[in-house]
Amino acid sequence: MAGAVIGVIALAGSLAACGGDSLEKDKGAPAGDKDSGKKGSLVVGAAAFTESKVLAELYAQILGDAGYSTSVTTVKNRELYEPSLEKGEIDVVPEYAATIAEFLNAKVNGAKAAESKPVASGDTAATVAALKKLAEPRGLKVLPAGKAVDQNAFAVTKEFAGKHKLKSLSDLGAAKVGVKVAAGDECEVRPFCAPGLKKTYGIDVTGIDPKGVGTPQSKQAVKDGKDQLVLTTTTDAVLDTYDLVFLDDDKKLQNADNVLPVLNAKDAGAQDIADALGRLTGALTTEDLAQLNRKVDAERAKPADVAREYLRSKGLVKK
């Protein structure tokens, strides 16, 4: 997944990586194992990055199993698909609680006001409550968030963690050891990166190595000892290949970007839709999501096939 440090009012970033240029409803491309569609048709929106496509397939297939005719349409970014969701051109999208909350905060109150008064935090319940207040007047229905979360995360080598007895970012701050961070150059000023590491955890950030967020180059630099800390995301499934481990964000520096469905309330507000998606949300974990991403990105499997295998393995759809 294309990473980016998530700013206070991130309108794009890692959770809205993009591709494609316009909304194209693809009614002719059914997704997953759908039934005859007696309950009607639903369009599931996906942003143009791997994880969103996988989530959209999961949504489409579990809704297909519930009796709806479903299709997936990929849209460039949130700025395009969110208005389409409000209009009912798209019926449901997989979203990330904090990021969509701040997107709507900026849309409703203006970017400057949203920056000075963010509604998202590391508290999942509070973030989802704030999201609902912004979403519901716009005709959107927000379903409960699950355990799966995709947010910024920091990692070190297993050797470095062992040497300094590190399990969390608090441990790193207490160790009083200087670290150079492999990340995007924006890490220097973003509150969830270097400034936050210093202020929240007391970590001695000695510099930024601008090799990108979660890129192979960034992780290799840490593995080789050139840098000590890498910024990636919680669904990075290849950390182990670089002998890296996550440090727990125990003081919740990062916002709660738990995965949750957002629907057009008029067209997709039925209880059986919420129930079907709720079963998926309840089962999906961050580790599951990382492995699904790995299968698509590293093993070149198709999102639809990966989604089908997962849903069947969890008993969420009929065999």
Coordinates of C-alpha atoms in Angstrom, one line a residue:
M1 CA 0.0 0.0 0.0
A2 CA 1.3 3.5 -0.8
G3 CA 2.1 5.1 2.5
A4 CA 2.2 8.7 3.6
V5 CA 2.4 10.4 7.0
I6 CA -1.2 11.2 7.9
G7 CA -1.6 14.9 8.7
V8 CA -4.2 16.3 11.0
I9 CA -6.5 17.0 8.1
A10 CA -5.2 14.3 5.7
L11 CA -7.4 14.4 2.7
A12 CA -5.3 12.0 0.8
G13 CA -2.2 10.3 2.2
S14 CA -1.7 6.6 2.8
L15 CA -5.4 5.9 3.3
A16 CA -6.4 7.5 0.0
A17 CA -3.6 6.5 -2.3
C18 CA -4.9 7.1 -5.8
G19 CA -5.0 6.0 -9.4
G20 CA -7.5 6.4 -12.1
D21 CA -9.2 9.6 -13.0
S22 CA -13.0 9.4 -12.6
L23 CA -15.9 7.6 -11.1
E24 CA -17.1 4.9 -13.3
K25 CA -19.9 2.7 -12.1
D26 CA -19.3 -0.8 -13.3
K27 CA -22.7 -2.4 -13.0
G28 CA -21.6 -5.0 -15.5
A29 CA -18.7 -6.4 -13.4
P30 CA -20.3 -8.4 -10.6
A31 CA -18.0 -9.0 -7.6
G32 CA -17.7 -12.3 -5.8
D33 CA -20.1 -15.0 -5.3
K34 CA -23.4 -13.1 -5.6
D35 CA -26.8 -14.7 -5.6
S36 CA -29.6 -13.7 -8.0
G37 CA -29.7 -10.2 -6.6
K38 CA -33.4 -10.4 -5.5
K39 CA -32.8 -7.8 -2.9
G40 CA -31.4 -5.3 -5.4
S41 CA -28.0 -4.1 -6.5
L42 CA -25.3 -2.4 -4.5
V43 CA -22.2 -0.6 -5.8
V44 CA -19.1 -0.9 -3.5
G45 CA -16.5 1.9 -3.9
A46 CA -12.8 1.3 -3.6
A47 CA -9.9 3.8 -3.7
A48 CA -7.1 2.8 -6.1
F49 CA -4.7 1.0 -3.7
T50 CA -4.4 -2.6 -2.8
E51 CA -5.9 -2.6 0.6
S52 CA -9.0 -0.6 -0.4
K53 CA -9.6 -3.0 -3.3
V54 CA -9.4 -6.0 -1.1
L55 CA -11.7 -4.5 1.4
A56 CA -14.2 -3.6 -1.3
E57 CA -14.1 -7.2 -2.6
L58 CA -14.7 -8.5 0.9
Y59 CA -17.7 -6.1 1.3
A60 CA -19.1 -7.0 -2.2
Q61 CA -18.8 -10.7 -1.7
I62 CA -20.4 -10.9 1.8
L63 CA -23.2 -8.7 0.6
G64 CA -23.6 -10.9 -2.5
D65 CA -23.9 -13.9 -0.1
A66 CA -26.6 -12.0 1.7
G67 CA -28.6 -11.8 -1.5
Y68 CA -27.6 -8.6 -3.2
S69 CA -26.3 -8.1 -6.7
T70 CA -23.0 -6.3 -6.1
S71 CA -20.3 -4.6 -8.2
V72 CA -17.0 -2.9 -7.3
T73 CA -16.0 0.5 -8.8
T74 CA -12.6 1.9 -8.2
V75 CA -12.4 5.7 -7.8
K76 CA -9.3 7.9 -7.8
N77 CA -9.5 9.2 -4.3
R78 CA -11.7 10.3 -1.4
E79 CA -12.4 13.7 -2.9
L80 CA -14.2 11.9 -5.7
Y81 CA -15.8 8.9 -4.1
E82 CA -17.2 10.6 -1.0
P83 CA -19.5 13.0 -2.9
S84 CA -20.6 10.0 -5.0
L85 CA -21.5 8.2 -1.8
E86 CA -23.6 11.1 -0.6
K87 CA -25.4 11.1 -4.0
G88 CA -26.1 7.4 -4.0
E89 CA -23.9 6.7 -7.0
I90 CA -21.9 4.5 -4.7
D91 CA -23.7 2.6 -1.9
V92 CA -20.9 1.6 0.5
V93 CA -17.2 2.1 0.9
P94 CA -14.6 0.7 3.3
E95 CA -13.2 3.6 5.3
Y96 CA -10.8 4.5 8.1
A97 CA -12.4 6.2 11.1
A98 CA -10.0 9.1 11.8
T99 CA -9.1 9.9 8.2
I100 CA -12.7 10.1 7.0
A101 CA -13.7 12.0 10.1
E102 CA -11.1 14.7 9.4
F103 CA -12.0 14.7 5.8
L104 CA -15.6 15.6 6.6
N105 CA -14.4 18.0 9.3
A106 CA -12.5 20.0 6.7
K107 CA -15.4 19.7 4.2
V108 CA -18.0 20.9 6.7
N109 CA -16.0 23.4 8.7
G110 CA -13.2 24.4 6.4
A111 CA -9.6 23.3 6.3
K112 CA -8.3 26.0 8.7
A113 CA -11.0 25.3 11.3
A114 CA -10.4 21.6 11.0
E115 CA -6.7 22.0 11.5
S116 CA -7.2 24.1 14.6
K117 CA -9.9 21.9 16.0
P118 CA -9.4 18.2 14.9
V119 CA -12.2 15.7 15.8
A120 CA -10.1 12.6 15.5
S121 CA -7.8 11.2 18.2
G122 CA -6.3 7.9 19.3
D123 CA -9.6 7.1 21.0
T124 CA -11.6 4.9 18.6
A125 CA -15.0 5.4 20.3
A126 CA -14.7 9.2 20.5
T127 CA -13.4 9.4 16.9
V128 CA -16.3 7.3 15.6
A129 CA -18.8 9.4 17.6
A130 CA -17.4 12.6 16.0
L131 CA -17.5 11.0 12.6
K132 CA -21.2 10.1 13.0
K133 CA -22.1 13.7 13.9
L134 CA -20.5 14.9 10.7
A135 CA -21.7 12.0 8.5
E136 CA -25.3 11.6 9.4
P137 CA -26.5 15.1 8.3
R138 CA -25.0 14.3 4.9
G139 CA -27.1 11.2 4.5
L140 CA -24.3 8.8 5.4
K141 CA -24.6 5.9 7.8
V142 CA -21.5 4.9 9.8
L143 CA -21.3 1.3 11.0
P144 CA -19.2 0.2 14.0
A145 CA -15.5 0.0 13.7
G146 CA -13.6 -3.2 14.1
K147 CA -10.2 -4.4 15.3
A148 CA -8.4 -4.0 12.0
V149 CA -6.5 -0.7 11.9
D150 CA -4.3 0.9 9.3
Q151 CA -2.3 3.8 10.7
N152 CA 1.2 5.0 10.9
A153 CA 3.6 2.7 12.9
F154 CA 7.3 2.7 13.8
A155 CA 9.6 -0.3 13.7
V156 CA 13.2 -1.1 14.6
T157 CA 15.4 -4.2 14.1
K158 CA 14.9 -7.1 16.4
E159 CA 18.6 -6.7 17.4
F160 CA 18.1 -3.0 18.3
A161 CA 14.9 -3.9 20.3
G162 CA 16.7 -6.6 22.2
K163 CA 19.8 -4.5 22.9
H164 CA 17.8 -1.6 24.4
K165 CA 14.9 -3.8 25.8
L166 CA 12.3 -2.1 23.6
K167 CA 8.6 -3.1 23.2
S168 CA 7.1 0.3 22.9
L169 CA 7.8 3.9 21.8
S170 CA 7.8 4.8 25.5
D171 CA 10.6 2.3 26.0
L172 CA 12.6 4.0 23.2
G173 CA 12.1 7.4 24.8
A174 CA 13.2 6.0 28.2
A175 CA 16.3 4.4 26.6
K176 CA 17.7 7.9 25.8
V177 CA 19.3 6.6 22.6
G178 CA 19.4 8.8 19.5
V179 CA 17.6 7.5 16.4
K180 CA 17.6 8.6 12.8
V181 CA 14.2 8.0 11.2
A182 CA 13.7 6.6 7.7
A183 CA 10.5 8.2 6.5
G184 CA 9.2 10.8 4.1
D185 CA 10.8 14.3 4.3
E186 CA 7.5 15.6 5.7
C187 CA 8.3 13.7 8.9
E188 CA 10.3 16.6 10.0
V189 CA 7.2 18.8 10.6
R190 CA 4.2 16.4 10.8
P191 CA 2.8 16.1 14.3
F192 CA 2.4 12.4 14.1
C193 CA 6.1 11.9 13.1
A194 CA 9.3 13.5 14.5
P195 CA 7.6 16.3 16.5
G196 CA 5.2 13.8 18.1
L197 CA 7.9 11.3 18.8
K198 CA 9.8 14.1 20.6
K199 CA 6.9 15.6 22.4
T200 CA 4.8 12.5 23.3
Y201 CA 7.6 10.0 23.9
G202 CA 10.7 12.1 24.6
I203 CA 12.5 10.3 21.8
D204 CA 15.8 11.7 20.7
V205 CA 15.3 12.1 16.9
T206 CA 18.7 12.9 15.4
G207 CA 17.5 13.3 11.8
I208 CA 15.3 12.2 9.0
D209 CA 16.4 10.0 6.1
P210 CA 13.9 10.8 3.4
K211 CA 13.6 7.4 1.8
G212 CA 9.7 7.3 1.9
V213 CA 7.1 5.7 4.2
G214 CA 7.4 2.0 4.4
T215 CA 9.4 1.7 1.2
P216 CA 11.9 -1.1 0.7
Q217 CA 14.7 1.5 0.8
S218 CA 13.6 2.8 4.2
K219 CA 13.3 -0.7 5.7
Q220 CA 16.6 -1.7 4.2
A221 CA 18.3 1.4 5.7
V222 CA 17.2 0.4 9.2
K223 CA 18.1 -3.3 8.6
D224 CA 21.6 -2.1 7.6
G225 CA 22.0 0.1 10.6
K226 CA 22.2 3.4 8.6
D227 CA 18.9 4.4 10.3
Q228 CA 17.4 3.1 13.6
L229 CA 13.7 3.7 13.2
V230 CA 11.4 3.4 10.2
L231 CA 8.0 4.9 9.6
T232 CA 5.6 2.4 8.0
T233 CA 2.0 1.3 8.5
T234 CA 0.3 -1.3 10.8
T235 CA -0.6 -3.4 7.9
D236 CA 2.9 -3.7 6.6
A237 CA 3.2 -7.5 6.0
V238 CA 6.9 -7.7 5.1
L239 CA 8.6 -6.3 8.2
D240 CA 9.9 -9.8 9.1
T241 CA 11.8 -10.1 5.8
Y242 CA 13.9 -7.1 7.0
D243 CA 14.2 -8.5 10.5
L244 CA 12.1 -5.6 11.9
V245 CA 9.5 -5.4 14.6
F246 CA 6.9 -2.8 15.5
L247 CA 7.1 -0.7 18.6
D248 CA 3.8 -0.3 20.4
D249 CA 2.3 3.2 20.2
D250 CA 1.3 2.9 23.8
K251 CA 0.4 6.6 24.3
K252 CA -1.7 6.6 21.2
L253 CA 0.2 9.3 19.2
Q254 CA -1.5 8.0 16.0
N255 CA -5.2 8.6 15.4
A256 CA -7.7 5.7 15.4
D257 CA -7.8 4.7 11.8
N258 CA -9.9 1.6 12.4
V259 CA -11.6 0.1 9.4
L260 CA -15.3 0.6 9.2
P261 CA -18.1 0.7 6.5
V262 CA -19.7 4.0 5.5
L263 CA -22.9 3.7 3.5
N264 CA -25.5 5.8 1.8
A265 CA -28.2 5.7 4.4
K266 CA -31.1 5.9 1.9
D267 CA -30.0 3.3 -0.5
A268 CA -28.0 1.0 1.8
G269 CA -29.4 1.5 5.2
A270 CA -31.2 -1.9 5.5
Q271 CA -30.4 -3.8 8.7
D272 CA -29.4 -7.0 6.8
I273 CA -26.7 -4.9 5.1
A274 CA -25.4 -3.7 8.4
D275 CA -25.6 -7.3 9.8
A276 CA -23.6 -8.8 6.9
L277 CA -20.9 -6.2 7.1
G278 CA -20.8 -6.4 10.8
R279 CA -19.9 -10.0 10.7
L280 CA -16.9 -9.2 8.5
T281 CA -15.9 -6.2 10.7
G282 CA -16.0 -8.4 13.8
A283 CA -13.8 -11.0 12.3
L284 CA -11.2 -8.9 10.4
T285 CA -7.9 -8.1 12.3
T286 CA -5.0 -5.9 11.4
E287 CA -2.9 -9.0 10.9
D288 CA -5.5 -10.4 8.6
L289 CA -5.4 -7.3 6.5
A290 CA -1.6 -7.3 6.3
Q291 CA -1.7 -10.9 5.1
L292 CA -4.4 -10.1 2.5
N293 CA -2.3 -7.2 1.2
R294 CA 0.8 -9.5 1.1
K295 CA -1.0 -12.0 -1.1
V296 CA -2.0 -9.3 -3.6
D297 CA 1.2 -7.3 -3.6
A298 CA 3.8 -10.0 -3.1
E299 CA 2.1 -13.1 -4.5
R300 CA 0.2 -11.3 -7.3
A301 CA -3.1 -12.9 -6.4
K302 CA -6.3 -11.0 -7.4
P303 CA -8.2 -9.1 -4.8
A304 CA -11.4 -10.9 -5.6
D305 CA -9.7 -14.3 -5.1
V306 CA -8.0 -13.3 -1.9
A307 CA -11.3 -12.0 -0.5
R308 CA -13.2 -15.1 -1.5
E309 CA -10.6 -17.4 0.2
Y310 CA -10.6 -15.3 3.4
L311 CA -14.4 -15.2 3.7
R312 CA -14.7 -19.0 3.2
S313 CA -11.9 -19.7 5.6
K314 CA -13.8 -17.7 8.3
G315 CA -17.1 -19.2 7.6
L316 CA -18.5 -15.8 6.6
V317 CA -20.0 -17.0 3.3
K318 CA -21.4 -20.2 2.0
K319 CA -18.8 -22.6 0.6

